[in-house]
PDB file of C-alpha atoms in Angstrom:
ATOM      1  CA  UNK A  23       0.008  -0.477  -0.055  1.00 63.00           C
ATOM      2  CA  UNK A  24       0.871   3.491  -0.845  1.00 58.00           C
ATOM      3  CA  UNK A  25       1.359   6.415   1.995  1.00 57.00           C
ATOM      4  CA  UNK A  26       2.847   9.330   0.511  1.00 50.00           C
ATOM      5  CA  UNK A  27       3.813  12.096   3.079  1.00 59.00           C
ATOM      6  CA  UNK A  28       4.482  15.011   1.647  1.00 71.00           C
ATOM      7  CA  UNK A  29       3.291  17.430  -0.877  1.00 76.00           C
ATOM      8  CA  UNK A  30       5.400  17.127  -3.804  1.00 80.00           C
ATOM      9  CA  UNK A  31       4.498  13.309  -3.930  1.00 82.00           C
ATOM     10  CA  UNK A  32       0.809  14.248  -3.827  1.00 83.00           C
ATOM     11  CA  UNK A  33       1.521  16.845  -6.633  1.00 85.00           C
ATOM     12  CA  UNK A  34       3.448  14.658  -8.820  1.00 87.00           C
ATOM     13  CA  UNK A  35       2.433  11.078  -8.279  1.00 85.00           C
ATOM     14  CA  UNK A  36      -0.958  10.710  -6.593  1.00 84.00           C
ATOM     15  CA  UNK A  37      -2.915  12.690  -3.608  1.00 83.00           C
ATOM     16  CA  UNK A  38      -3.502   9.177  -1.977  1.00 84.00           C
ATOM     17  CA  UNK A  39      -5.535  11.014   0.626  1.00 84.00           C
ATOM     18  CA  UNK A  40      -8.064  11.681  -2.159  1.00 86.00           C
ATOM     19  CA  UNK A  41      -8.617   8.032  -2.651  1.00 88.00           C
ATOM     20  CA  UNK A  42     -10.551   5.182  -0.403  1.00 90.00           C
ATOM     21  CA  UNK A  43      -8.311   3.458   1.709  1.00 89.00           C
ATOM     22  CA  UNK A  44      -8.718  -0.041  -0.131  1.00 88.00           C
ATOM     23  CA  UNK A  45      -7.874   2.011  -3.377  1.00 89.00           C
ATOM     24  CA  UNK A  46      -4.688   3.339  -1.970  1.00 89.00           C
ATOM     25  CA  UNK A  47      -2.327   0.323  -3.417  1.00 91.00           C
ATOM     26  CA  UNK A  48      -0.200   0.640  -6.311  1.00 91.00           C
ATOM     27  CA  UNK A  49      -1.246  -3.070  -7.478  1.00 96.00           C
ATOM     28  CA  UNK A  50      -5.104  -2.088  -7.336  1.00 96.00           C
ATOM     29  CA  UNK A  51      -4.267   1.900  -9.349  1.00 95.00           C
ATOM     30  CA  UNK A  52      -2.172  -0.064 -11.928  1.00 96.00           C
ATOM     31  CA  UNK A  53      -4.224  -2.806 -12.851  1.00 98.00           C
ATOM     32  CA  UNK A  54      -7.840  -1.259 -12.196  1.00 96.00           C
ATOM     33  CA  UNK A  55      -7.940   2.253 -12.505  1.00 94.00           C
ATOM     34  CA  UNK A  56      -7.893   3.414 -16.559  1.00 94.00           C
ATOM     35  CA  UNK A  57      -6.142   6.640 -15.788  1.00 91.00           C
ATOM     36  CA  UNK A  58      -3.549   5.077 -14.268  1.00 92.00           C
ATOM     37  CA  UNK A  59      -2.962   2.756 -16.949  1.00 94.00           C
ATOM     38  CA  UNK A  60      -3.345   5.564 -19.280  1.00 94.00           C
ATOM     39  CA  UNK A  61      -0.557   7.581 -17.383  1.00 93.00           C
ATOM     40  CA  UNK A  62       1.826   4.668 -17.756  1.00 94.00           C
ATOM     41  CA  UNK A  63       3.411   5.183 -21.544  1.00 95.00           C
ATOM     42  CA  UNK A  64       5.048   1.793 -21.215  1.00 94.00           C
ATOM     43  CA  UNK A  65       1.888   0.055 -19.346  1.00 96.00           C
ATOM     44  CA  UNK A  66       2.844  -3.510 -19.752  1.00 96.00           C
ATOM     45  CA  UNK A  67       6.410  -3.289 -18.605  1.00 94.00           C
ATOM     46  CA  UNK A  68       5.448  -1.352 -15.746  1.00 94.00           C
ATOM     47  CA  UNK A  69       2.936  -3.639 -14.436  1.00 97.00           C
ATOM     48  CA  UNK A  70       5.081  -6.572 -15.087  1.00 96.00           C
ATOM     49  CA  UNK A  71       7.790  -4.820 -12.633  1.00 93.00           C
ATOM     50  CA  UNK A  72       5.258  -3.902  -9.969  1.00 94.00           C
ATOM     51  CA  UNK A  73       3.755  -7.195  -9.706  1.00 96.00           C
ATOM     52  CA  UNK A  74       7.886  -8.750 -10.215  1.00 94.00           C
ATOM     53  CA  UNK A  75       8.768  -5.966  -7.402  1.00 91.00           C
ATOM     54  CA  UNK A  76       5.492  -7.183  -5.040  1.00 92.00           C
ATOM     55  CA  UNK A  77       6.481 -10.854  -5.326  1.00 93.00           C
ATOM     56  CA  UNK A  78      10.480  -9.668  -4.129  1.00 89.00           C
ATOM     57  CA  UNK A  79       8.589  -7.875  -1.340  1.00 87.00           C
ATOM     58  CA  UNK A  80       6.474 -10.691  -0.331  1.00 90.00           C
ATOM     59  CA  UNK A  81       9.399 -13.051  -0.312  1.00 88.00           C
ATOM     60  CA  UNK A  82      11.334 -10.688   1.700  1.00 83.00           C
ATOM     61  CA  UNK A  83       8.809  -9.810   4.390  1.00 84.00           C
ATOM     62  CA  UNK A  84       7.556 -13.660   4.640  1.00 84.00           C
ATOM     63  CA  UNK A  85       3.863 -12.461   3.603  1.00 85.00           C
ATOM     64  CA  UNK A  86       3.106 -15.056   1.300  1.00 85.00           C
ATOM     65  CA  UNK A  87      -0.171 -16.311   3.058  1.00 89.00           C
ATOM     66  CA  UNK A  88      -1.353 -13.157   4.399  1.00 91.00           C
ATOM     67  CA  UNK A  89      -1.322 -11.737   0.770  1.00 93.00           C
ATOM     68  CA  UNK A  90      -3.015 -14.671  -0.630  1.00 95.00           C
ATOM     69  CA  UNK A  91      -6.732 -13.171  -0.405  1.00 96.00           C
ATOM     70  CA  UNK A  92      -5.291  -9.885  -2.455  1.00 96.00           C
ATOM     71  CA  UNK A  93      -3.531 -11.702  -4.727  1.00 97.00           C
ATOM     72  CA  UNK A  94      -6.895 -13.881  -5.721  1.00 97.00           C
ATOM     73  CA  UNK A  95      -9.484 -10.973  -5.602  1.00 97.00           C
ATOM     74  CA  UNK A  96      -7.155  -8.998  -7.968  1.00 97.00           C
ATOM     75  CA  UNK A  97      -6.413 -11.923 -10.472  1.00 97.00           C
ATOM     76  CA  UNK A  98     -10.086 -11.949 -10.303  1.00 98.00           C
ATOM     77  CA  UNK A  99     -10.811  -8.485 -11.150  1.00 97.00           C
ATOM     78  CA  UNK A 100      -7.368  -8.089 -13.482  1.00 98.00           C
ATOM     79  CA  UNK A 101      -6.715 -11.247 -15.540  1.00 97.00           C
ATOM     80  CA  UNK A 102      -3.672  -9.303 -16.568  1.00 97.00           C
ATOM     81  CA  UNK A 103      -2.895  -9.509 -13.071  1.00 98.00           C
ATOM     82  CA  UNK A 104      -3.388 -13.189 -12.780  1.00 97.00           C
ATOM     83  CA  UNK A 105      -1.110 -13.781 -15.803  1.00 97.00           C
ATOM     84  CA  UNK A 106       1.902 -11.712 -14.539  1.00 97.00           C
ATOM     85  CA  UNK A 107       1.438 -12.974 -10.917  1.00 97.00           C
ATOM     86  CA  UNK A 108       1.686 -16.929 -12.369  1.00 96.00           C
ATOM     87  CA  UNK A 109       4.641 -16.212 -14.278  1.00 96.00           C
ATOM     88  CA  UNK A 110       6.411 -16.085 -10.864  1.00 91.00           C
ATOM     89  CA  UNK A 111       8.607 -13.255 -12.021  1.00 92.00           C
ATOM     90  CA  UNK A 112      11.035 -11.535  -9.478  1.00 92.00           C
ATOM     91  CA  UNK A 113      12.736  -8.136  -9.476  1.00 88.00           C
ATOM     92  CA  UNK A 114      14.588  -5.889  -7.110  1.00 80.00           C
ATOM     93  CA  UNK A 115      12.742  -2.374  -6.836  1.00 75.00           C
ATOM     94  CA  UNK A 116      16.556  -0.508  -6.054  1.00 83.00           C
ATOM     95  CA  UNK A 117      16.609   2.218  -8.841  1.00 90.00           C
ATOM     96  CA  UNK A 118      16.123   3.080 -12.279  1.00 92.00           C
ATOM     97  CA  UNK A 119      13.979   6.062 -14.347  1.00 93.00           C
ATOM     98  CA  UNK A 120      10.110   5.770 -15.561  1.00 91.00           C
ATOM     99  CA  UNK A 121       7.805   7.708 -17.589  1.00 94.00           C
ATOM    100  CA  UNK A 122       4.596   8.758 -16.509  1.00 93.00           C
ATOM    101  CA  UNK A 123       1.899  11.080 -17.948  1.00 95.00           C
ATOM    102  CA  UNK A 124       0.704  14.062 -15.929  1.00 93.00           C
ATOM    103  CA  UNK A 125      -2.358  15.624 -16.237  1.00 92.00           C
ATOM    104  CA  UNK A 126      -0.783  19.254 -15.713  1.00 91.00           C
ATOM    105  CA  UNK A 127       3.075  18.409 -16.722  1.00 92.00           C
ATOM    106  CA  UNK A 128       2.580  15.885 -19.113  1.00 94.00           C
ATOM    107  CA  UNK A 129       5.117  13.417 -20.262  1.00 95.00           C
ATOM    108  CA  UNK A 130       7.595  13.581 -17.569  1.00 94.00           C
ATOM    109  CA  UNK A 131      10.693  11.243 -16.408  1.00 95.00           C
ATOM    110  CA  UNK A 132      11.855  10.721 -13.092  1.00 95.00           C
ATOM    111  CA  UNK A 133      14.414   8.555 -11.538  1.00 95.00           C
ATOM    112  CA  UNK A 134      13.988   6.685  -8.663  1.00 93.00           C
ATOM    113  CA  UNK A 135      15.624   4.665  -5.744  1.00 93.00           C
ATOM    114  CA  UNK A 136      14.285   2.435  -3.505  1.00 90.00           C
ATOM    115  CA  UNK A 137      15.308   2.034   0.035  1.00 89.00           C
ATOM    116  CA  UNK A 138      14.493  -0.851   2.911  1.00 84.00           C
ATOM    117  CA  UNK A 139      13.547   0.292   6.101  1.00 88.00           C
ATOM    118  CA  UNK A 140      15.590  -0.878   9.103  1.00 89.00           C
ATOM    119  CA  UNK A 141      13.570  -3.565  10.662  1.00 89.00           C
ATOM    120  CA  UNK A 142      10.541  -3.755   8.766  1.00 87.00           C
ATOM    121  CA  UNK A 143      10.792  -5.881   6.045  1.00 80.00           C
ATOM    122  CA  UNK A 144       7.017  -5.254   5.122  1.00 78.00           C
ATOM    123  CA  UNK A 145       7.977  -1.546   4.272  1.00 82.00           C
ATOM    124  CA  UNK A 146      10.178   0.218   1.837  1.00 83.00           C
ATOM    125  CA  UNK A 147      10.655   3.888   0.772  1.00 86.00           C
ATOM    126  CA  UNK A 148      10.965   5.040  -2.784  1.00 87.00           C
ATOM    127  CA  UNK A 149      12.393   8.291  -3.718  1.00 90.00           C
ATOM    128  CA  UNK A 150      11.602  10.134  -6.618  1.00 91.00           C
ATOM    129  CA  UNK A 151      13.196  13.066  -8.453  1.00 93.00           C
ATOM    130  CA  UNK A 152      12.816  14.853 -12.003  1.00 95.00           C
ATOM    131  CA  UNK A 153      15.485  12.922 -14.620  1.00 96.00           C
ATOM    132  CA  UNK A 154      15.791  16.220 -16.312  1.00 96.00           C
ATOM    133  CA  UNK A 155      16.477  20.108 -15.530  1.00 97.00           C
ATOM    134  CA  UNK A 156      13.540  20.789 -17.703  1.00 96.00           C
ATOM    135  CA  UNK A 157      11.456  18.396 -15.496  1.00 94.00           C
ATOM    136  CA  UNK A 158      12.857  19.696 -12.111  1.00 94.00           C
ATOM    137  CA  UNK A 159      11.686  23.294 -13.122  1.00 95.00           C
ATOM    138  CA  UNK A 160       8.304  22.125 -14.188  1.00 94.00           C
ATOM    139  CA  UNK A 161       7.432  19.942 -10.945  1.00 93.00           C
ATOM    140  CA  UNK A 162       8.789  23.014  -8.952  1.00 92.00           C
ATOM    141  CA  UNK A 163       6.261  25.085 -10.625  1.00 92.00           C
ATOM    142  CA  UNK A 164       3.366  22.230 -10.063  1.00 91.00           C
ATOM    143  CA  UNK A 165       4.446  21.635  -6.354  1.00 88.00           C
ATOM    144  CA  UNK A 166       4.018  25.458  -5.799  1.00 88.00           C
ATOM    145  CA  UNK A 167       0.837  25.648  -7.470  1.00 87.00           C
ATOM    146  CA  UNK A 168      -0.256  22.578  -5.342  1.00 82.00           C
ATOM    147  CA  UNK A 169       0.766  24.188  -2.380  1.00 80.00           C
ATOM    148  CA  UNK A 170      -1.047  27.303  -2.998  1.00 81.00           C
ATOM    149  CA  UNK A 171      -4.467  25.375  -3.842  1.00 76.00           C
ATOM    150  CA  UNK A 172      -3.733  23.389  -0.114  1.00 71.00           C
ATOM    151  CA  UNK A 173      -3.387  26.545   1.344  1.00 71.00           C
ATOM    152  CA  UNK A 174      -6.807  28.070  -0.264  1.00 68.00           C
ATOM    153  CA  UNK A 175      -8.686  24.831   0.681  1.00 65.00           C
ATOM    154  CA  UNK A 176      -7.280  24.744   4.272  1.00 56.00           C
ATOM    155  CA  UNK A 177     -10.450  24.347   6.464  1.00 49.00           C
ATOM    156  CA  UNK A 178     -10.869  26.488   9.908  1.00 42.00           C
ATOM    157  CA  UNK A 179      -9.828  24.471  12.831  1.00 39.00           C
ATOM    158  CA  UNK A 180     -12.195  21.637  13.889  1.00 41.00           C
ATOM    159  CA  UNK A 181     -13.497  21.488  10.247  1.00 38.00           C
ATOM    160  CA  UNK A 182     -13.276  19.122   8.032  1.00 44.00           C
ATOM    161  CA  UNK A 183     -11.634  19.930   4.261  1.00 43.00           C
ATOM    162  CA  UNK A 184     -13.311  19.340   1.556  1.00 42.00           C
ATOM    163  CA  UNK A 185     -12.014  17.664  -1.709  1.00 44.00           C
ATOM    164  CA  UNK A 186     -12.688  20.108  -4.288  1.00 39.00           C
ATOM    165  CA  UNK A 187     -13.353  18.941  -7.996  1.00 38.00           C
ATOM    166  CA  UNK A 188     -10.307  20.392  -9.228  1.00 38.00           C
ATOM    167  CA  UNK A 189      -7.941  18.565  -7.010  1.00 36.00           C
ATOM    168  CA  UNK A 190     -10.248  15.500  -7.791  1.00 35.00           C
ATOM    169  CA  UNK A 191      -9.502  15.841 -11.642  1.00 36.00           C
ATOM    170  CA  UNK A 192      -5.781  15.528 -10.835  1.00 37.00           C
ATOM    171  CA  UNK A 193      -5.892  11.701 -11.241  1.00 39.00           C
ATOM    172  CA  UNK A 194      -3.537   9.083  -9.898  1.00 43.00           C
ATOM    173  CA  UNK A 195      -0.760   9.630 -12.669  1.00 47.00           C
ATOM    174  CA  UNK A 196       1.091   6.857 -10.987  1.00 50.00           C
ATOM    175  CA  UNK A 197       1.840   4.365  -8.147  1.00 48.00           C
TER     176      UNK A 197
END
């Protein structure tokens, strides 16, 4: 499951706070959300990689039995996931680059590094950075805009923040 913790990830990747808790899962997004699929210029290779990295995480954390119901459910909802899962591919998610289509930025290339969390084999930390100077400028501008929008949306103390339509339209671009 994904737990983004800062505004840059919300602005550039996905604002998971706008999704129901059950949908805050990268595999669900990749295989079941058409907007996320469309945001991936190389969807099949991304999907295969995510499944293989998930399989590696499951093995590392010893969670094979506890995820079986999830795997069965996702396999029923997405035959593509089922086929990729049965391929038994295992890959480490250490570092690399990825392209994604952002609804505002357009096509952007990101570099990523994946880090293990000491004492928590069930967790990892993935850091994304723009791969080009132009990408960095565009991302900084987006984050400034997103932060300004967040300040405007900030509710009075003791009230719940509404989820404005304009923010909902920045569909999950990635996992």
